[in-house]
CSV table of C-alpha atoms in Angstrom, one decimal:
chain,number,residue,atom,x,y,z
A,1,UNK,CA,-14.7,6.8,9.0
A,2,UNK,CA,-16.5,4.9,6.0
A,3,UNK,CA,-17.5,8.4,4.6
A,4,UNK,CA,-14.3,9.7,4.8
A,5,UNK,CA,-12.6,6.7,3.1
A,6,UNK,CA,-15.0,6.4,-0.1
A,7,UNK,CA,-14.5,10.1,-0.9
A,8,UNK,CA,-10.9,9.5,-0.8
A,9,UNK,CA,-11.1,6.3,-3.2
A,10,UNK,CA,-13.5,8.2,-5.3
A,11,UNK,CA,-11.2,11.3,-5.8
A,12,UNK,CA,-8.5,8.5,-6.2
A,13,UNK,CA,-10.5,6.8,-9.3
A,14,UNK,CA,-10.6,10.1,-10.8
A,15,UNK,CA,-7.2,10.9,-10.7
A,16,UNK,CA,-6.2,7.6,-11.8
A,17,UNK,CA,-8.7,7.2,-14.6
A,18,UNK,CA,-6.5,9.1,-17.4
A,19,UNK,CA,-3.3,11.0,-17.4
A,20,UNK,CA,-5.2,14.6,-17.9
A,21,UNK,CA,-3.6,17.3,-15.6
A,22,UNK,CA,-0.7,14.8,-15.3
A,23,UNK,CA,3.0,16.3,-16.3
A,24,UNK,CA,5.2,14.0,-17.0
A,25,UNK,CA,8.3,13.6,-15.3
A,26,UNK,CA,10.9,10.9,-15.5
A,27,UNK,CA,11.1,7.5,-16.7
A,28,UNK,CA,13.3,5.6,-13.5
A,29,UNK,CA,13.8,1.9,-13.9
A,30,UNK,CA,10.4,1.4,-15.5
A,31,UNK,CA,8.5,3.1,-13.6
A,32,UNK,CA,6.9,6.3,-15.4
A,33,UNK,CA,6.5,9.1,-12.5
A,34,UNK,CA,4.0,12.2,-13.3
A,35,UNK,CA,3.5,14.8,-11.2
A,36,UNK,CA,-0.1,17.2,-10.6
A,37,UNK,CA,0.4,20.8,-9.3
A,38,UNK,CA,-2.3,21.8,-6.8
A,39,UNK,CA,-3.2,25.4,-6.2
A,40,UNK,CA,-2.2,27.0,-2.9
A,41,UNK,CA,0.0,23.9,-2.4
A,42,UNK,CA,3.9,22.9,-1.5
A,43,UNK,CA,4.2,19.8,-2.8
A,44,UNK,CA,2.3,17.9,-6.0
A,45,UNK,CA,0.8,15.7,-6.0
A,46,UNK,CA,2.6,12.3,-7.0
A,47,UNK,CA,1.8,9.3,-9.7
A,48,UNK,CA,3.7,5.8,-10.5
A,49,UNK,CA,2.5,3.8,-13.3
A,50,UNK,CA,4.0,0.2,-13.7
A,51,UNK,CA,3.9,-2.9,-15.4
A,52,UNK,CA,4.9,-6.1,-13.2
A,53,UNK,CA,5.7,-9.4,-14.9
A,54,UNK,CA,6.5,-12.8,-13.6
A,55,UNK,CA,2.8,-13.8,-13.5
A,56,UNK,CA,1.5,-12.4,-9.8
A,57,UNK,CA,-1.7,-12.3,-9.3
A,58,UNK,CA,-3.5,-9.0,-8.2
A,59,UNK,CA,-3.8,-10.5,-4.4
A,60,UNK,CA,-0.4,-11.6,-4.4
A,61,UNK,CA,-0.1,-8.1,-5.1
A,62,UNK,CA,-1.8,-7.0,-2.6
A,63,UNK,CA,-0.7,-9.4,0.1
A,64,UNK,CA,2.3,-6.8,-0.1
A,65,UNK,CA,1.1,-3.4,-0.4
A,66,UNK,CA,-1.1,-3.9,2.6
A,67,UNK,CA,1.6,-6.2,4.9
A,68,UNK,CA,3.5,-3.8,6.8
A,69,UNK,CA,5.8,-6.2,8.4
A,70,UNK,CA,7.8,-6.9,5.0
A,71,UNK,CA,7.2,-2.7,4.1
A,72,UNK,CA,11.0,-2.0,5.0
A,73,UNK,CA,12.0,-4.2,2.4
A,74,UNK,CA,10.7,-2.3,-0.5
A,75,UNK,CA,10.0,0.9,1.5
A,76,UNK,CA,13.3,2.9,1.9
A,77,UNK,CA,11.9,5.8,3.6
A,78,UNK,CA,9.7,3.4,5.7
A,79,UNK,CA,10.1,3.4,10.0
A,80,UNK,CA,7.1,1.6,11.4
A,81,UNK,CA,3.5,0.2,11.8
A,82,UNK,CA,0.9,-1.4,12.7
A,83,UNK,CA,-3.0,-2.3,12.5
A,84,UNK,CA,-5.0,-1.0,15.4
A,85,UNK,CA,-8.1,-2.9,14.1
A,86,UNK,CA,-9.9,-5.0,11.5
A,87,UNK,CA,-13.3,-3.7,10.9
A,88,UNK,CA,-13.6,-6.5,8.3
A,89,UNK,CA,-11.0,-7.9,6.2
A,90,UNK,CA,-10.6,-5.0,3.9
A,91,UNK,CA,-11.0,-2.2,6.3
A,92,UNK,CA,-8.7,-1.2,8.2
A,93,UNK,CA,-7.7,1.6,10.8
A,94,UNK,CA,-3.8,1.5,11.1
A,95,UNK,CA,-0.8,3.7,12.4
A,96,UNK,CA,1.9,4.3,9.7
A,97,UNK,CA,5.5,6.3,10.0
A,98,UNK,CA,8.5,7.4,7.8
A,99,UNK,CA,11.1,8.5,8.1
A,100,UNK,CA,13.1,11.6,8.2
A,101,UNK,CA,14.2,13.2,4.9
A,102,UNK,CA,16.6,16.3,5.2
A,103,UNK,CA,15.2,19.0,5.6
A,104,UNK,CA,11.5,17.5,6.7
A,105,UNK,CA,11.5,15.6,9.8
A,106,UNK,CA,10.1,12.0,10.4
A,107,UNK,CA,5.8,11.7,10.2
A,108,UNK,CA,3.9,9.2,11.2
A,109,UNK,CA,-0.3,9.1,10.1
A,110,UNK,CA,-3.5,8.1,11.2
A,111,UNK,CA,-4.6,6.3,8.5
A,112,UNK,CA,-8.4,4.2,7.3
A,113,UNK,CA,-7.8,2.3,4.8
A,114,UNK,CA,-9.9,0.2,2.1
A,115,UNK,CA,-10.2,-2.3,-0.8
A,116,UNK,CA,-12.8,-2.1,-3.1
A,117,UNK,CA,-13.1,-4.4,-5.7
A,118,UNK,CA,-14.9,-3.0,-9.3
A,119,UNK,CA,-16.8,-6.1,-10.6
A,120,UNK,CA,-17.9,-4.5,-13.9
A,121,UNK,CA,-13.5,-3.2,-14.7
A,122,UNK,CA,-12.2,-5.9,-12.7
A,123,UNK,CA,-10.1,-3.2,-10.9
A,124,UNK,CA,-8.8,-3.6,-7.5
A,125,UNK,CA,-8.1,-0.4,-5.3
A,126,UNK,CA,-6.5,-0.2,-2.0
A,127,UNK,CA,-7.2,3.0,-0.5
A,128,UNK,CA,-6.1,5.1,2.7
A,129,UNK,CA,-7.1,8.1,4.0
A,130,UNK,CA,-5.9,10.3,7.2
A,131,UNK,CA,-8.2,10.6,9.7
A,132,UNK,CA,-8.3,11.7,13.6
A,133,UNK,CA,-8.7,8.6,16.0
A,134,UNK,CA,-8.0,8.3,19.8
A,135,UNK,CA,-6.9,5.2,19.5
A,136,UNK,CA,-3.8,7.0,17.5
A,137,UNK,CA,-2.7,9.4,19.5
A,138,UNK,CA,0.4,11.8,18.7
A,139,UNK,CA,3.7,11.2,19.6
A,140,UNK,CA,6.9,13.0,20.3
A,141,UNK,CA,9.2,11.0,18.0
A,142,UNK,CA,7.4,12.0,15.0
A,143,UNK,CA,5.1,15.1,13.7
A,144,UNK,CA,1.4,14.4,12.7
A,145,UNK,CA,1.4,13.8,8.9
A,146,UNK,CA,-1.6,14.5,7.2
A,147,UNK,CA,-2.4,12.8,3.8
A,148,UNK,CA,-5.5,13.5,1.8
A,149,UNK,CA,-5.0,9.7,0.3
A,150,UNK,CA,-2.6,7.4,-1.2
A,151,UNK,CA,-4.0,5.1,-3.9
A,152,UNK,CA,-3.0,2.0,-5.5
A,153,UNK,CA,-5.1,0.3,-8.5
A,154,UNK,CA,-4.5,-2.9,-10.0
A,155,UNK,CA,-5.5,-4.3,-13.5
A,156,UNK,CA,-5.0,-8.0,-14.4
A,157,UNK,CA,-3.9,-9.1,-17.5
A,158,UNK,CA,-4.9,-12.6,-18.6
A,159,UNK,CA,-3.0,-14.7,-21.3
A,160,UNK,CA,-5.3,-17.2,-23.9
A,161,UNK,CA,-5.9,-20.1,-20.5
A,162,UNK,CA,-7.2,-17.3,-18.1
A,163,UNK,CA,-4.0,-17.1,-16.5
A,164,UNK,CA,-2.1,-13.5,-14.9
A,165,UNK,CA,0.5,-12.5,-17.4
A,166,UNK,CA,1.4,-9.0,-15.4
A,167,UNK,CA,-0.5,-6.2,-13.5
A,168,UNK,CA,-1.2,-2.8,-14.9
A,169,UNK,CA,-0.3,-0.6,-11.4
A,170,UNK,CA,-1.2,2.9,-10.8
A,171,UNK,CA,0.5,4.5,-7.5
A,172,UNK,CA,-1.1,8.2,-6.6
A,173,UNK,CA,-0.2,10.0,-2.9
A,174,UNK,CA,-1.4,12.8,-2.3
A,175,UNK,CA,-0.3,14.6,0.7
A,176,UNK,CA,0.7,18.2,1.7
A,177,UNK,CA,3.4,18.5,3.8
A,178,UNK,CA,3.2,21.9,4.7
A,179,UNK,CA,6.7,23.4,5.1
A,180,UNK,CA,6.9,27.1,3.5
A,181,UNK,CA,9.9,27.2,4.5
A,182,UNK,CA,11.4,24.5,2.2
A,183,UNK,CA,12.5,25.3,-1.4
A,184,UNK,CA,9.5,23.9,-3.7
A,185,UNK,CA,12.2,22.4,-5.5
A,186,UNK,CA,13.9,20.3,-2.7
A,187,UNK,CA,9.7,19.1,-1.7
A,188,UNK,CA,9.5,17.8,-5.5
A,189,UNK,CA,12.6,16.5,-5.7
A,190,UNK,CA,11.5,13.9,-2.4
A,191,UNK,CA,8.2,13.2,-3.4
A,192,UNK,CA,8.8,12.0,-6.9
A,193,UNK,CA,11.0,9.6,-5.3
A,194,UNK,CA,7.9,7.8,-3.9
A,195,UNK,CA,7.4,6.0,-7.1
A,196,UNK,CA,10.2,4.0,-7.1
A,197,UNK,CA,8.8,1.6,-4.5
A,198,UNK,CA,6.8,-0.3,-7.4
A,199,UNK,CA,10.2,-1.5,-9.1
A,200,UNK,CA,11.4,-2.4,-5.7
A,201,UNK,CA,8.4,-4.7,-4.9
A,202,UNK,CA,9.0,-5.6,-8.2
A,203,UNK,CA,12.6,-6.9,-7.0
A,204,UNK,CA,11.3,-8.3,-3.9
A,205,UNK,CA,8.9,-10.5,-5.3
A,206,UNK,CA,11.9,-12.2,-7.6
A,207,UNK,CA,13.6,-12.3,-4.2
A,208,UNK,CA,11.6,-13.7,-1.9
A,209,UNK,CA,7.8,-14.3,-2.9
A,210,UNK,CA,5.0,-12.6,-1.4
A,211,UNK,CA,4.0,-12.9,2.0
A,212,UNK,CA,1.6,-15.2,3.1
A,213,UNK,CA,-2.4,-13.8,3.2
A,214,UNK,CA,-5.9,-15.1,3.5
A,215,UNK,CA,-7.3,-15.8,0.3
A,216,UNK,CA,-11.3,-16.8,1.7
A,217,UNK,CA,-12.6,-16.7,5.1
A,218,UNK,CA,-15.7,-16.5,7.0
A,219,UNK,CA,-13.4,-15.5,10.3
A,220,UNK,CA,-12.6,-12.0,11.0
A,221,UNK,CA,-8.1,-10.8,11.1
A,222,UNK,CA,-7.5,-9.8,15.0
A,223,UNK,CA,-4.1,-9.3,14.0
A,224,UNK,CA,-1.9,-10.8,10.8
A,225,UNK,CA,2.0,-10.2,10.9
A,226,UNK,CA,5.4,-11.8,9.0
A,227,UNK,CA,9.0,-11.9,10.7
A,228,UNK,CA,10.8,-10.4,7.8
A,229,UNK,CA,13.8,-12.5,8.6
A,230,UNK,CA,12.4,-15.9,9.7
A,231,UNK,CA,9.2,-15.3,7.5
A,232,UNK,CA,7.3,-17.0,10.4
A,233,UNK,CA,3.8,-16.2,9.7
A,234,UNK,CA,1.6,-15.6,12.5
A,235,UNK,CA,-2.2,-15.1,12.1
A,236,UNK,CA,-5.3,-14.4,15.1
A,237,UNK,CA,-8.8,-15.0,13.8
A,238,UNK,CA,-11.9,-14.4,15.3
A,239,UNK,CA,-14.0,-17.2,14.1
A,240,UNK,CA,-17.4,-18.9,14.6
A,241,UNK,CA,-18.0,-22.3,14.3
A,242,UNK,CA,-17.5,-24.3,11.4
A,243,UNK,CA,-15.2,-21.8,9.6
A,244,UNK,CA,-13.2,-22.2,6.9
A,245,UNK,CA,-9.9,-20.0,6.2
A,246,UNK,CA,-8.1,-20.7,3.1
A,247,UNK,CA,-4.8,-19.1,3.3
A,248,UNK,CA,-2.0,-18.5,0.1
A,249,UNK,CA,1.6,-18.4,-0.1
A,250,UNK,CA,4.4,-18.3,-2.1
A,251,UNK,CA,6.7,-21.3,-2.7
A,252,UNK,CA,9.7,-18.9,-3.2
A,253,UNK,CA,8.8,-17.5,0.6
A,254,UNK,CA,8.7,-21.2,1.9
A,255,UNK,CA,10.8,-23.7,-0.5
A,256,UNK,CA,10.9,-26.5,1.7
A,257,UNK,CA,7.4,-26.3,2.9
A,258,UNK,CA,6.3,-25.3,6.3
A,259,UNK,CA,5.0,-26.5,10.2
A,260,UNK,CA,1.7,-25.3,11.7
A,261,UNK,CA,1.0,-24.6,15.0
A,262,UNK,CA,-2.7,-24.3,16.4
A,263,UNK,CA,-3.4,-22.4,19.7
């Protein structure tokens, strides 16, 4: 699915790269929503731009966009999720559900996802796509969601000694929900609502840190998850010898330090 995923971070890029063709909406606790009207479609499609403080750096960022076993704490409309597999350490195929909204019912997605890291801007995109896998098959609970991509892009910004003063965050989805028989008003009123999620990472990371993540590795993620109420960390690598894995974490998430177990 590499094909699929690039055009989707490409037409991301392109949305994100000004505000043309954006309308703005509402200013809600900092974040600045817009929406985009698409021909021939019910819903628009939907944009968050934020500034966060407190001096994170993009990764830390990052570590919590792409961890979805902390997602229900900034994630209201959030059910479940998982990685199926780790092609590498930034791409990703993955099974991803919310929940119901009166009047549309629960979806979950089959969803490839990517980084991409832009040397020259020093932009960081985390990109997912839906696409149609085996390995995600429907299920009953929920109906098949389809989404043509939801985008993140982060942009440092360094004080005089190099350090991160805030990130710059864009937030994009673009999905069709499909439901002609739903008022387009009541379909716009829930999707602008999607933005919001920055300011409450924003309050999660004053909380409770960021979860932990692998900064450098030559080992390959089998399968990374957090208990979001013990914060036990547990991570499977699939490693060759001689491997190093350098792994970051927040001192707010762990304030009196931590034990490691090897298996």
């Amino acid at each position: 699915y590499t094909d699929d995923v690039n055009r989707a971070v490409e037409v991301f890029k392109d949305n994100a790269k000004d505000l043309k063709g954006w309308n703005f909406y509402a200013d809600n606790k900092g974040v600045k929503v817009y929406t985009k009207d698409i021909t021939g479609r019910s819903t628009p499609m939907i944009r968050g731009d934020y500034t966060l403080s407190g001096g994170y750096t993009a990764d830390d960022f990052l570590s919590v966009i792409k961890n979805m076993s902390l997602r229900k704490l900034w994630d209201d409309r959030y059910e479940d999720g998982e990685y199926i597999e780790f092609f590498d350490n930034d791409n990703t195929l993955s099974r991803f559900s919310v929940k119901g909204t009166f009047p549309i019912s629960g979806r979950d997605f089959a969803l490839r996802g990517t980084v991409t890291r832009d040397s020259e801007t020093q932009k960081i995109y985390f990109v997912t796509t839906s696409i149609t896998d085996p390995a995600i098959p429907e299920v009953k609970k929920f109906v098949r969601g389809y989404v043509n991509f939801t985008g993140w892009q982060i942009v440092s910004k360094f004080d005089t000694d190099g350090n991160t003063k805030a990130l710059d965050i864009i937030y994009i989805v673009d999905t069709d929900i499909k439901l002609e028989s739903v008022p387009y008003s009541i379909l716009k009123s829930i999707s602008t609502g999607t933005p919001i999620v920055l300011q409450k990472i924003d309050e999660m990371l004053e909380r409770i840190g960021f979860p932990p993540y692998i900064l450098k590795s030559s080992s390959l993620i089998v399968s990374e998850t957090v208990d979001p109420k013990s914060f036990q960390y547990n991570l499977t690598l699939s490693s060759e010898n001689s491997s190093i894995t350098e792994i970051r974490y927040s001192k707010k998430m762990y304030p009196n330090g931590f034990d490691i177990s090897i298996i």
